[in-house]
Amino acid sequence: MTRPAAAATSATTPSTTSSPASPQQSERVIVLDFGSQYAQLIARRVREQHVYCEIVRHDIAAERIRALAPHGIILSGGPASVYEDGAPRCDPNVFKLGIPVLGICYGMQLAYDALGGRVGRAEAREYGRSTCEVLNADTLFAGVPSETEVWMSHGDQVDGMSAEFVPLARTATCPFAAVRHATLPIFGLQFHPEVTHTPAGGAILGNFLMRVCGCSGTWRLDDFATSTIASIRQRVGSDRVICGLSGGVDSAVVAALLSRAIGDQLSCILVDNGLLRKGEAAAVIEEFTSHFKTDLHVVPAEDLFLGVLADVTEPQEKRRRIGKAFVDCFAAEAARIEGAKFLAQGTLYPDVIESGAASDGPAATIKLHHNVGGLPDDLQFELIEPLRDLFKDEVRQLGLQLGLPERIVWRHPFPGPGLAVRCIGAITRPRLDTLREADAIVLEELDRAGLMRQVSQAFAVLLPVQSVGVMGDARTYDDVLAVRAVETEDFMTADWSHLPYEVLARISTRVINEVRGVNRVVYDISSKPPATIEWE
C-alpha cells in the first residue's frame, strides 16, 4: 500500500514486558493488527483522544477480547485482499460481542465480508488524497464538513451495498467510502483517518470513541508512568536491574523510570563501542553519575567492535555483528554485578514494528535493531521494555514528567548500531572520526540557528563515494558527505526538513573547510516512505 507522511531467566526465549499499564485501564480500545505498518499510528491517534489503546494479534480469540472488556475494537488496514486464500482474518465471533467495531481499509472490507457483503477489486484504485462527500452526518461524521479531504490507499473496495449496511460517505470512485451496519455497532472507513493527510481524521476517530464507544477520555500519560513504576516494583522485588545506556533519550527515560521505581537496585552499563557521536561517552558518564547518581559501569570496547566490523559492508550484517558484540560485552560486565536478574532496554514501538516483532502479527520486517533482534536464546536476563508501546513524542513527554532535563529529553535520536549505519561501506577508525567531526558540525549549526526542536532528527552520513574537487590550486579526490534532516510526529513516517539555504551553506562550508578528507556535501530530500530515516 502507498503510505503517506504523517509515526537470569530460563535458557529459552527471553521474556519481555509490554505496557504494564494496560490491565489497569478503566476504559480502553484495542487494535487488531492485520499487517499494517501503521497499526500503532492508529493507537497513537486514539491516545491523543485520552483513551488508552493497545495492539493485539488479529486472530485473538473473541472470548479473550471479552475478558479484556474493551470499550471498542478497531480493525487495522493491511496489504492482503480479503478474497485471497490465506488472507488474515479475525475470530468471526468478534462481531457478535456487542462491542463497537471500526474497520479501517482492509479492516472495513474484512468486516463487510464477514457479515455477508461482497468485496472485489476496484475499477479505479485510489492512492493518495481524495475528496470525500459525507452522506450521513450522524455518529462518525458529526461536526465534519460535508466535503472533506481523506487519504485513500486501496485497490479493493466494497462491491455493492448489502441491505445490512448503510452508506455514510463516498468519493468520486468509491461509492462506499464509509458505512455502518444497520443494527450492530459496526462501522467501516475505506480511507485512513489515522494519517495527517486526513484533516478530519481526529474528529472521526473521536466520534467513534466518544459517541459510539461511550469513552470519557480520562487517560493521561502520567497514568502510564504511575502504573509502569508500580508494575516494575512488583516484578523486580528485591532483585537488581541492569540498564544499557546509549546516550539517547530512550535509555535515559528507562533509567529514570527504573530509578524512580527501584532506586539503588539499578545498575547502568555503557558499552563505549567507538560508534558514538562526538563527546557522547563523556556526556553520558557525566549525566548518569552527577544527575542520576547511578551505579555506572563503562566498558571500553572500541577495538573489539572495529575488529568484528572489519571488511563488513552489508547493513544487516553490521547490525547482527554489533548486536552480538554488544550482548557479549554487556553480559561479561553484567556477570560482575551481583544479583543482576533483569535487563532493561529503551525499545520503542517503531523499533518493534520495523523489526517485525509487534504482537507476533504479520507486519513485514524492514530492518534489524540490536535491541529487538539477534538476542540469543540463552540470554540470562529477563527483559524489561517499559517503553515498547510508546512513540518517541510520548517518550519525551514521559521524560519531562519524570524530571529529566530538556537537554536530555530533546536530544536527537541515535540508532542502536550507532555511526556504523551512517558510515556507509567499510567501517574504519579514520572514517568514523571523519563522520564524527562532520556530524558535530551539522548539529552545532542547527543549534546555532535555533532549529533543533523544529527538526526531529538530523545527522551526517559518510558515503563510500569520492568526487573530484579543487582546493586552492590543487585537485582533490575526497569523500562525499550527505546531510539528513527530517520532521516527523511519530518516526513511522517523516518528511525531509526544508532547512534555510543559509544554514545548509554554513554546514557545507564548515565541513569542507574543517573536516579533512571531505570535499563535497549533499542534502538528502527523501521522505519516509519510500526511504527510511537512516541510510542503513
Coordinates of C-alpha atoms in Angstrom, one line a residue:
M1 CA 0.0 0.0 0.0
T2 CA 1.1 3.6 -0.6
R3 CA 1.9 5.2 2.8
P4 CA 1.6 8.9 3.5
A5 CA 3.7 11.2 5.6
A6 CA 2.1 11.6 8.9
A7 CA 4.6 7.6 13.5
A8 CA 18.5 -14.6 34.7
T9 CA 15.6 -16.3 33.1
S10 CA 15.1 -19.6 31.5
A11 CA 17.5 -20.8 28.9
T12 CA 14.9 -20.3 26.2
T13 CA 13.5 -17.2 24.7
P14 CA 13.9 -14.1 26.9
S15 CA 10.6 -12.8 28.3
T16 CA 9.5 -9.2 27.8
T17 CA 7.2 -6.8 29.4
S18 CA 5.0 -4.6 27.2
S19 CA 2.8 -1.9 28.6
P20 CA 2.2 -2.8 32.2
A21 CA -0.4 -0.1 32.5
S22 CA -3.0 -1.8 30.2
P23 CA -4.7 -4.2 32.6
Q24 CA -5.4 -1.2 34.9
Q25 CA -7.2 1.0 32.5
S26 CA -10.9 1.7 33.3
E27 CA -11.6 2.2 29.6
R28 CA -9.5 1.1 26.6
V29 CA -9.7 0.4 22.9
I30 CA -7.8 -2.4 21.2
V31 CA -6.5 -2.5 17.6
L32 CA -6.4 -5.9 15.8
D33 CA -3.3 -5.8 13.6
F34 CA -3.8 -7.2 10.1
G35 CA -0.3 -6.4 8.9
S36 CA -0.4 -2.7 8.7
Q37 CA 2.9 -0.9 9.3
Y38 CA 0.7 1.8 10.8
A39 CA -1.4 -0.1 13.3
Q40 CA 0.4 1.7 16.1
L41 CA -0.3 5.0 14.5
I42 CA -4.0 4.2 15.0
A43 CA -3.3 3.5 18.6
R44 CA -1.4 6.8 18.9
R45 CA -4.3 8.8 17.5
V46 CA -6.6 7.1 20.0
R47 CA -4.3 8.0 22.8
E48 CA -4.4 11.6 21.6
Q49 CA -8.1 11.5 22.5
H50 CA -7.1 10.4 26.0
V51 CA -8.3 6.9 25.6
Y52 CA -5.9 4.1 26.4
C53 CA -5.2 1.9 23.3
E54 CA -3.1 -1.2 22.7
I55 CA -2.5 -3.5 19.8
V56 CA -3.3 -7.2 19.8
R57 CA -3.0 -10.1 17.3
H58 CA -5.5 -10.1 14.5
D59 CA -6.5 -13.7 15.4
I60 CA -7.1 -13.1 19.1
A61 CA -10.0 -15.2 20.4
A62 CA -13.3 -13.4 20.9
E63 CA -13.5 -14.7 24.4
R64 CA -10.1 -13.2 25.2
I65 CA -11.4 -9.9 23.9
R66 CA -14.5 -10.2 26.1
A67 CA -12.2 -10.8 29.1
L68 CA -10.2 -7.6 28.2
A69 CA -13.5 -5.7 28.2
P70 CA -12.5 -3.0 25.8
H71 CA -14.9 -0.1 25.0
G72 CA -14.2 -0.5 21.3
I73 CA -12.3 -2.6 18.7
I74 CA -10.5 -1.2 15.7
L75 CA -9.6 -3.4 12.7
S76 CA -6.4 -2.1 11.1
G77 CA -5.5 -1.9 7.4
G78 CA -3.3 -4.5 5.8
P79 CA -1.7 -5.5 2.5
A80 CA -3.8 -8.5 1.7
S81 CA -7.1 -8.9 -0.2
V82 CA -10.0 -10.5 1.8
Y83 CA -10.9 -12.7 -1.1
E84 CA -7.4 -14.3 -1.3
D85 CA -6.7 -17.7 0.2
G86 CA -4.7 -17.3 3.4
A87 CA -5.7 -13.7 3.9
P88 CA -5.6 -12.8 7.7
R89 CA -9.0 -12.9 9.4
C90 CA -10.3 -12.4 12.9
D91 CA -12.4 -14.6 15.0
P92 CA -15.9 -14.2 13.4
N93 CA -17.4 -14.1 16.9
V94 CA -15.7 -10.7 17.4
F95 CA -18.7 -9.2 15.6
K96 CA -21.1 -10.9 18.0
L97 CA -19.7 -9.4 21.2
G98 CA -21.8 -6.3 21.1
I99 CA -18.6 -4.2 21.4
P100 CA -18.4 -1.3 18.8
V101 CA -16.1 -2.1 15.9
L102 CA -14.4 0.3 13.4
G103 CA -12.8 -1.3 10.4
I104 CA -10.2 0.8 8.5
C105 CA -9.4 0.0 4.9
Y106 CA -8.7 -3.8 4.9
G107 CA -10.5 -3.9 8.3
M108 CA -13.6 -2.4 6.7
Q109 CA -13.5 -4.9 3.9
L110 CA -13.0 -7.8 6.3
A111 CA -16.0 -6.7 8.5
Y112 CA -18.2 -6.3 5.5
D113 CA -17.1 -9.6 4.0
A114 CA -17.6 -11.4 7.4
L115 CA -21.1 -10.1 7.7
G116 CA -22.3 -11.3 4.3
G117 CA -21.2 -8.5 2.0
R118 CA -19.1 -8.7 -1.1
V119 CA -15.6 -7.2 -1.7
G120 CA -13.9 -7.1 -5.1
R121 CA -11.1 -5.4 -7.0
A122 CA -11.9 -1.7 -7.6
E123 CA -12.4 -0.5 -11.1
A124 CA -10.3 2.6 -10.2
R125 CA -7.7 2.2 -7.5
E126 CA -7.3 5.2 -5.1
Y127 CA -3.9 6.1 -3.7
G128 CA -3.4 9.5 -2.2
R129 CA -5.7 12.4 -1.4
S130 CA -9.4 12.3 -2.4
T131 CA -12.4 14.4 -1.7
C132 CA -15.0 12.6 0.4
E133 CA -18.7 13.6 0.4
V134 CA -20.5 13.0 3.7
L135 CA -23.9 11.4 3.1
N136 CA -24.9 11.0 6.8
A137 CA -23.5 13.3 9.4
D138 CA -24.7 11.3 12.4
T139 CA -22.2 9.4 14.6
L140 CA -18.8 9.2 12.9
F141 CA -19.2 12.4 10.8
A142 CA -20.8 14.6 13.4
G143 CA -19.2 18.1 13.1
V144 CA -17.2 17.1 9.9
P145 CA -17.6 19.3 6.8
S146 CA -19.9 17.9 4.1
E147 CA -16.9 17.6 1.9
T148 CA -13.6 16.7 3.4
E149 CA -10.2 15.6 2.2
V150 CA -9.2 12.0 3.0
W151 CA -6.3 9.7 2.3
M152 CA -7.0 6.6 0.3
S153 CA -4.7 3.6 -0.2
H154 CA -6.6 0.7 -1.7
G155 CA -7.1 -1.5 -4.7
D156 CA -10.1 -3.3 -3.4
Q157 CA -13.4 -2.0 -2.1
V158 CA -17.0 -2.9 -1.2
D159 CA -18.7 -4.3 -4.3
G160 CA -22.3 -3.3 -4.0
M161 CA -24.1 -2.4 -0.8
S162 CA -25.7 -5.1 1.4
A163 CA -29.1 -4.5 2.9
E164 CA -27.4 -4.8 6.3
F165 CA -25.2 -1.8 5.8
V166 CA -25.9 1.9 5.3
P167 CA -23.6 4.2 3.3
L168 CA -22.2 7.2 5.2
A169 CA -19.8 8.8 2.7
R170 CA -18.4 8.4 -0.8
T171 CA -15.7 9.7 -3.2
A172 CA -15.8 10.0 -6.9
T173 CA -14.6 6.5 -7.5
C174 CA -15.6 4.8 -4.2
P175 CA -19.3 4.9 -3.6
F176 CA -19.0 3.3 -0.1
A177 CA -16.1 5.2 1.5
A178 CA -17.7 4.9 4.9
V179 CA -20.5 2.5 6.1
R180 CA -22.3 1.4 9.2
H181 CA -24.2 -1.7 10.0
A182 CA -28.0 -1.2 10.2
T183 CA -28.4 -2.8 13.6
L184 CA -25.0 -3.6 15.0
P185 CA -22.4 -1.1 16.3
I186 CA -20.1 -1.8 13.4
F187 CA -18.6 0.9 11.2
G188 CA -16.2 0.9 8.3
L189 CA -13.9 3.5 6.7
Q190 CA -12.3 2.8 3.3
F191 CA -9.9 5.7 3.9
H192 CA -7.3 6.2 6.7
P193 CA -8.3 8.6 9.5
E194 CA -5.1 8.0 11.4
V195 CA -2.8 9.9 8.9
T196 CA -2.3 13.6 8.9
H197 CA -3.4 13.8 5.3
T198 CA -7.0 13.2 6.5
P199 CA -7.6 16.5 8.3
A200 CA -10.8 15.4 9.9
G201 CA -9.4 12.0 10.9
G202 CA -9.0 13.0 14.6
A203 CA -12.7 14.2 14.7
I204 CA -13.9 11.0 13.1
L205 CA -11.9 8.8 15.5
G206 CA -13.1 11.0 18.4
N207 CA -16.7 10.5 17.3
F208 CA -16.2 6.7 17.3
L209 CA -14.6 6.8 20.7
M210 CA -17.0 9.1 22.5
R211 CA -20.3 8.9 20.6
V212 CA -20.2 5.2 19.7
C213 CA -17.9 3.6 22.3
G214 CA -19.0 5.8 25.2
C215 CA -15.4 6.7 26.3
S216 CA -14.9 9.7 28.5
G217 CA -11.3 10.4 27.5
T218 CA -9.7 10.5 31.0
W219 CA -6.5 8.6 30.3
R220 CA -3.2 10.5 30.7
L221 CA 0.4 9.6 30.1
D222 CA 1.2 10.1 33.8
D223 CA -1.2 7.2 34.4
F224 CA 1.2 5.1 32.3
A225 CA 4.2 6.2 34.4
T226 CA 2.4 5.5 37.7
S227 CA 1.2 2.1 36.7
T228 CA 4.5 1.2 35.0
I229 CA 6.5 2.1 38.1
A230 CA 4.2 0.0 40.2
S231 CA 4.5 -2.9 37.8
I232 CA 8.3 -2.8 37.8
R233 CA 8.4 -2.7 41.6
Q234 CA 6.1 -5.7 41.8
R235 CA 8.0 -7.7 39.2
V236 CA 11.5 -6.9 40.3
G237 CA 11.1 -7.3 44.0
S238 CA 14.5 -7.1 45.7
D239 CA 16.5 -8.1 42.6
R240 CA 18.8 -5.9 40.6
V241 CA 18.1 -4.5 37.2
I242 CA 20.7 -3.6 34.6
C243 CA 20.0 -0.9 32.1
G244 CA 22.1 -0.5 28.9
L245 CA 22.8 3.2 28.2
S246 CA 23.5 4.6 24.8
G247 CA 23.3 8.3 25.4
G248 CA 19.9 8.6 23.7
V249 CA 16.6 9.8 25.2
D250 CA 15.0 6.3 25.2
S251 CA 17.6 4.7 27.6
A252 CA 17.6 7.8 29.7
V253 CA 13.8 7.7 30.2
V254 CA 14.1 4.0 31.0
A255 CA 16.8 4.7 33.6
A256 CA 14.7 7.5 35.1
L257 CA 11.7 5.2 35.4
L258 CA 13.8 2.5 37.0
S259 CA 15.5 4.9 39.3
R260 CA 12.0 6.1 40.4
A261 CA 10.8 2.5 40.8
I262 CA 13.7 0.7 42.5
G263 CA 16.4 3.3 43.4
D264 CA 19.8 1.8 44.2
Q265 CA 18.8 -1.6 42.8
L266 CA 19.6 -0.2 39.4
S267 CA 23.0 -0.6 37.7
C268 CA 23.7 1.0 34.3
I269 CA 26.2 -0.2 31.7
L270 CA 27.7 1.9 29.0
V271 CA 29.4 0.0 26.3
D272 CA 31.8 2.5 24.7
N273 CA 31.9 0.9 21.3
G274 CA 33.7 3.6 19.4
L275 CA 30.5 4.2 17.4
L276 CA 29.1 7.0 19.4
R277 CA 28.7 10.7 18.5
K278 CA 31.5 13.2 19.3
G279 CA 31.8 13.6 23.1
E280 CA 28.9 11.4 23.8
A281 CA 30.6 8.9 26.0
A282 CA 31.9 11.7 28.3
A283 CA 28.4 13.3 28.3
V284 CA 26.7 10.1 29.3
I285 CA 29.2 9.5 32.1
E286 CA 28.6 13.0 33.4
E287 CA 24.8 12.7 33.2
F288 CA 24.5 9.3 34.9
T289 CA 26.9 10.0 37.7
S290 CA 26.0 13.6 38.7
H291 CA 22.3 13.7 37.7
F292 CA 21.2 10.2 38.4
K293 CA 24.0 9.2 40.7
T294 CA 23.7 5.7 39.2
D295 CA 25.9 2.7 39.7
L296 CA 27.5 3.2 36.3
H297 CA 29.8 0.7 34.6
V298 CA 31.7 1.8 31.5
V299 CA 33.1 -0.8 29.2
P300 CA 35.9 0.4 26.7
A301 CA 35.3 -1.7 23.6
E302 CA 36.2 0.3 20.6
D303 CA 38.9 -2.1 19.4
L304 CA 36.6 -5.1 19.8
F305 CA 33.8 -3.5 17.7
L306 CA 36.2 -2.3 15.0
G307 CA 37.6 -5.8 14.8
V308 CA 34.2 -7.5 14.3
L309 CA 33.2 -4.9 11.7
A310 CA 36.4 -5.2 9.7
D311 CA 35.6 -5.6 6.0
V312 CA 31.8 -5.8 6.7
T313 CA 29.7 -3.5 4.4
E314 CA 26.2 -5.2 4.3
P315 CA 23.9 -3.2 6.6
Q316 CA 22.0 -6.1 8.2
E317 CA 25.3 -8.0 8.9
K318 CA 26.7 -4.8 10.5
R319 CA 23.7 -4.8 12.8
R320 CA 24.0 -8.5 13.6
R321 CA 27.6 -8.3 14.5
I322 CA 27.2 -5.1 16.6
G323 CA 24.3 -6.8 18.4
K324 CA 26.3 -9.9 19.2
A325 CA 29.3 -7.9 20.3
F326 CA 27.1 -5.7 22.4
V327 CA 25.5 -8.6 24.1
D328 CA 28.9 -10.3 24.7
C329 CA 30.3 -7.1 26.3
F330 CA 27.2 -6.4 28.2
A331 CA 26.9 -10.0 29.5
A332 CA 30.6 -10.0 30.6
E333 CA 30.2 -6.8 32.6
A334 CA 26.8 -7.8 34.0
A335 CA 28.4 -11.1 35.3
R336 CA 30.5 -8.9 37.6
I337 CA 27.3 -7.2 39.1
E338 CA 26.0 -9.3 41.9
G339 CA 22.3 -10.2 41.9
A340 CA 21.6 -8.9 38.4
K341 CA 18.4 -10.7 37.1
F342 CA 16.7 -8.2 34.8
L343 CA 17.8 -6.3 31.7
A344 CA 16.0 -3.0 30.8
Q345 CA 16.1 -1.6 27.3
G346 CA 14.7 1.5 25.7
T347 CA 12.9 -0.3 22.9
L348 CA 10.1 1.8 21.3
Y349 CA 7.2 0.7 19.2
P350 CA 8.7 1.9 15.9
D351 CA 11.7 -0.4 16.7
V352 CA 9.4 -3.3 17.4
I353 CA 7.1 -3.0 14.4
E354 CA 10.0 -2.3 11.9
S355 CA 11.7 -5.5 13.3
G356 CA 8.5 -7.5 12.6
A357 CA 8.1 -8.2 16.3
A358 CA 4.9 -6.3 17.1
S359 CA 2.1 -8.5 18.6
D360 CA 3.5 -11.5 16.7
G361 CA 1.5 -10.1 13.8
P362 CA 2.0 -10.3 10.0
A363 CA 3.9 -7.0 9.6
A364 CA 6.9 -7.2 7.4
T365 CA 10.4 -6.8 8.8
I366 CA 12.1 -3.7 7.4
K367 CA 15.4 -3.8 9.4
L368 CA 17.0 -5.3 12.4
H369 CA 17.7 -3.4 15.6
H370 CA 20.1 -4.9 18.0
N371 CA 17.8 -4.2 20.9
V372 CA 14.9 -6.2 19.5
G373 CA 16.6 -8.6 17.1
G374 CA 19.5 -11.0 17.5
L375 CA 19.2 -11.7 21.2
P376 CA 20.4 -15.3 22.0
D377 CA 18.1 -17.9 23.2
D378 CA 20.3 -18.5 26.3
L379 CA 20.4 -14.8 27.4
Q380 CA 20.5 -15.0 31.2
F381 CA 18.3 -12.0 31.9
E382 CA 14.6 -11.3 31.9
L383 CA 13.9 -8.3 29.6
I384 CA 12.1 -5.2 30.8
E385 CA 11.0 -3.0 28.0
P386 CA 8.6 -0.5 29.6
L387 CA 8.6 1.9 26.5
R388 CA 7.9 -0.7 23.8
D389 CA 4.3 0.6 23.3
L390 CA 5.2 4.2 23.1
F391 CA 6.2 6.6 20.3
K392 CA 9.1 9.0 20.5
D393 CA 7.0 12.0 21.3
E394 CA 5.3 10.1 24.1
V395 CA 8.7 9.1 25.5
R396 CA 9.8 12.8 25.5
Q397 CA 6.6 13.8 27.4
L398 CA 7.2 11.0 29.9
G399 CA 10.9 12.1 30.3
L400 CA 9.8 15.6 31.2
Q401 CA 7.2 14.3 33.6
L402 CA 9.9 12.3 35.3
G403 CA 12.0 15.4 35.8
L404 CA 14.7 14.8 33.1
P405 CA 16.4 18.0 31.9
E406 CA 15.4 19.2 28.4
R407 CA 18.9 18.8 27.1
I408 CA 18.5 15.0 27.6
V409 CA 14.8 14.8 26.6
W410 CA 15.3 16.8 23.3
R411 CA 18.5 15.1 22.2
H412 CA 18.0 13.8 18.6
P413 CA 17.5 10.0 18.3
F414 CA 20.6 7.9 17.7
P415 CA 20.4 4.3 16.3
G416 CA 21.4 1.4 18.4
P417 CA 24.2 0.4 16.0
G418 CA 25.5 4.0 16.2
L419 CA 27.6 5.5 13.5
A420 CA 28.1 2.1 11.9
V421 CA 24.9 2.6 9.9
R422 CA 25.8 6.2 9.0
C423 CA 29.2 5.3 7.8
I424 CA 28.2 3.6 4.5
G425 CA 30.6 0.9 3.4
A426 CA 33.7 -0.2 5.3
I427 CA 34.0 0.8 9.0
T428 CA 37.4 2.1 10.0
R429 CA 38.6 4.4 12.7
P430 CA 39.6 7.2 10.3
R431 CA 36.3 7.1 8.5
L432 CA 34.4 7.1 11.9
D433 CA 36.5 10.1 13.1
T434 CA 35.7 12.0 9.8
L435 CA 32.0 11.3 10.3
R436 CA 32.0 12.2 13.9
E437 CA 33.5 15.6 13.2
A438 CA 31.1 16.3 10.3
D439 CA 28.1 15.2 12.4
A440 CA 29.1 17.5 15.2
I441 CA 29.1 20.4 12.8
V442 CA 25.6 19.6 11.5
L443 CA 24.2 19.6 15.0
E444 CA 26.1 22.7 16.1
E445 CA 24.8 24.7 13.1
L446 CA 21.2 23.6 13.7
D447 CA 21.5 24.6 17.3
R448 CA 23.0 27.9 16.4
A449 CA 20.1 28.6 14.0
G450 CA 17.5 27.6 16.7
L451 CA 16.3 24.6 14.7
M452 CA 17.0 21.7 17.0
R453 CA 13.3 21.5 18.2
Q454 CA 11.9 22.0 14.7
V455 CA 14.0 19.2 13.2
S456 CA 13.1 15.8 14.6
Q457 CA 16.3 14.1 13.7
A458 CA 19.5 15.3 11.9
F459 CA 22.8 13.7 11.2
A460 CA 25.6 13.3 8.7
V461 CA 26.2 10.2 6.5
L462 CA 29.6 9.4 5.1
L463 CA 29.3 7.8 1.7
P464 CA 31.7 5.3 0.0
V465 CA 31.9 7.7 -2.9
Q466 CA 34.7 10.0 -3.9
S467 CA 34.4 13.1 -6.1
V468 CA 36.8 15.4 -7.8
G469 CA 37.3 18.9 -6.2
V470 CA 39.6 21.8 -6.2
M471 CA 41.1 23.3 -3.0
G472 CA 43.4 26.2 -3.7
D473 CA 45.3 25.3 -6.8
A474 CA 45.2 21.5 -6.1
R475 CA 43.0 18.8 -7.4
T476 CA 41.3 16.7 -4.7
Y477 CA 39.6 13.3 -4.9
D478 CA 37.8 13.0 -1.5
D479 CA 34.7 11.7 0.2
V480 CA 31.1 12.8 -0.2
L481 CA 29.1 13.6 2.9
A482 CA 25.3 13.6 2.9
V483 CA 23.3 15.6 5.4
R484 CA 19.9 14.2 6.6
A485 CA 17.3 16.2 8.5
V486 CA 13.7 15.1 8.9
E487 CA 10.5 16.3 10.6
T488 CA 8.0 13.8 12.0
E489 CA 5.5 13.2 14.7
D490 CA 6.0 9.5 15.3
F491 CA 9.1 8.4 13.3
M492 CA 6.9 5.9 11.4
T493 CA 6.6 8.5 8.6
A494 CA 8.8 11.5 8.0
D495 CA 9.2 14.5 5.6
W496 CA 12.6 16.0 4.9
S497 CA 13.2 19.3 6.6
H498 CA 13.2 22.4 4.4
L499 CA 16.3 23.9 6.1
P500 CA 17.1 27.5 5.2
Y501 CA 19.7 27.8 2.4
E502 CA 22.0 29.8 4.7
V503 CA 22.1 27.1 7.3
L504 CA 22.9 24.5 4.6
A505 CA 25.6 26.8 3.2
R506 CA 27.2 27.2 6.7
I507 CA 27.2 23.4 7.2
S508 CA 28.7 22.7 3.8
T509 CA 31.4 25.4 4.2
R510 CA 32.4 24.3 7.6
V511 CA 32.5 20.6 6.8
I512 CA 34.7 21.1 3.7
N513 CA 37.0 23.6 5.5
E514 CA 37.3 21.8 8.8
V515 CA 36.9 18.1 8.1
R516 CA 39.9 16.7 6.3
G517 CA 39.0 14.2 3.5
V518 CA 35.6 15.6 2.6
N519 CA 35.2 17.9 -0.5
R520 CA 31.5 17.7 -1.3
V521 CA 28.3 17.9 0.8
V522 CA 24.9 16.9 -0.5
Y523 CA 21.4 17.2 1.2
D524 CA 19.0 14.2 1.3
I525 CA 15.5 15.3 0.3
S526 CA 13.8 11.8 0.6
S527 CA 10.7 11.3 2.7
K528 CA 9.8 8.2 4.7
P529 CA 8.4 6.3 2.9
P530 CA 9.7 5.3 0.4
A531 CA 13.1 5.9 2.1
T532 CA 13.9 5.2 5.7
I533 CA 15.2 7.8 8.0
E534 CA 18.6 6.1 8.5
W535 CA 20.5 5.2 5.3
E536 CA 21.2 1.6 6.5

